[in-house]
Amino acid sequence: MSSVSRSSSRNVNTASTWSDKENKQFEQALALYGEATPDRWHKVSRAMGGSKTADEVRRHYEILDGDVKLIIDGRIPFPNYNTQGAWN
């Protein structure tokens, strides 16, 4: 059973569910297609195999970008991940 993530807890009703695999594909596609890429969201969607539409991809990015900005601004505490043994 794969875990899924919601893009943001404050947008639960509007965010689609993303699997770990889709999130990884999303990250890899973003690394390929920077902000100046024409039709960026369509290209990211295609790189993900079309499992998400260009609009879903763009919205996912906007939500994550907003969350990162809130963390950087100190409005949300940085997540305290348990990484003990993660690299062993």
PDB file of C-alpha atoms in Angstrom, residues 1-2 5 12 18 28 30 34 43 45 47 50 61 71 76 81 87-88:
ATOM      1  CA  MET A   1       0.000   0.000   0.000  1.00  0.00           C
ATOM      2  CA  SER A   2       1.551   3.297  -1.016  1.00  0.00           C
ATOM      3  CA  SER A   5      -0.151  13.021   0.577  1.00  0.00           C
ATOM      4  CA  VAL A  12      -7.894  19.468   1.797  1.00  0.00           C
ATOM      5  CA  TRP A  18      -0.729  12.417  -4.869  1.00  0.00           C
ATOM      6  CA  GLN A  28      12.159  15.114 -11.207  1.00  0.00           C
ATOM      7  CA  LEU A  30      10.495  20.239 -12.065  1.00  0.00           C
ATOM      8  CA  GLY A  34      12.550  25.385 -14.952  1.00  0.00           C
ATOM      9  CA  LYS A  43       5.590  19.282 -19.986  1.00  0.00           C
ATOM     10  CA  SER A  45       2.333  16.568 -16.696  1.00  0.00           C
ATOM     11  CA  ALA A  47       6.851  13.740 -17.867  1.00  0.00           C
ATOM     12  CA  GLY A  50      -0.166  12.118 -17.773  1.00  0.00           C
ATOM     13  CA  TYR A  61       3.353  23.527  -7.236  1.00  0.00           C
ATOM     14  CA  ILE A  71       8.125  27.996   6.629  1.00  0.00           C
ATOM     15  CA  ILE A  76       4.943  27.576  10.250  1.00  0.00           C
ATOM     16  CA  TYR A  81      11.512  14.759  10.852  1.00  0.00           C
ATOM     17  CA  TRP A  87      21.234   6.838   6.438  1.00  0.00           C
ATOM     18  CA  ASN A  88      22.358   3.555   8.013  1.00  0.00           C
TER      19      ASN A  88
END
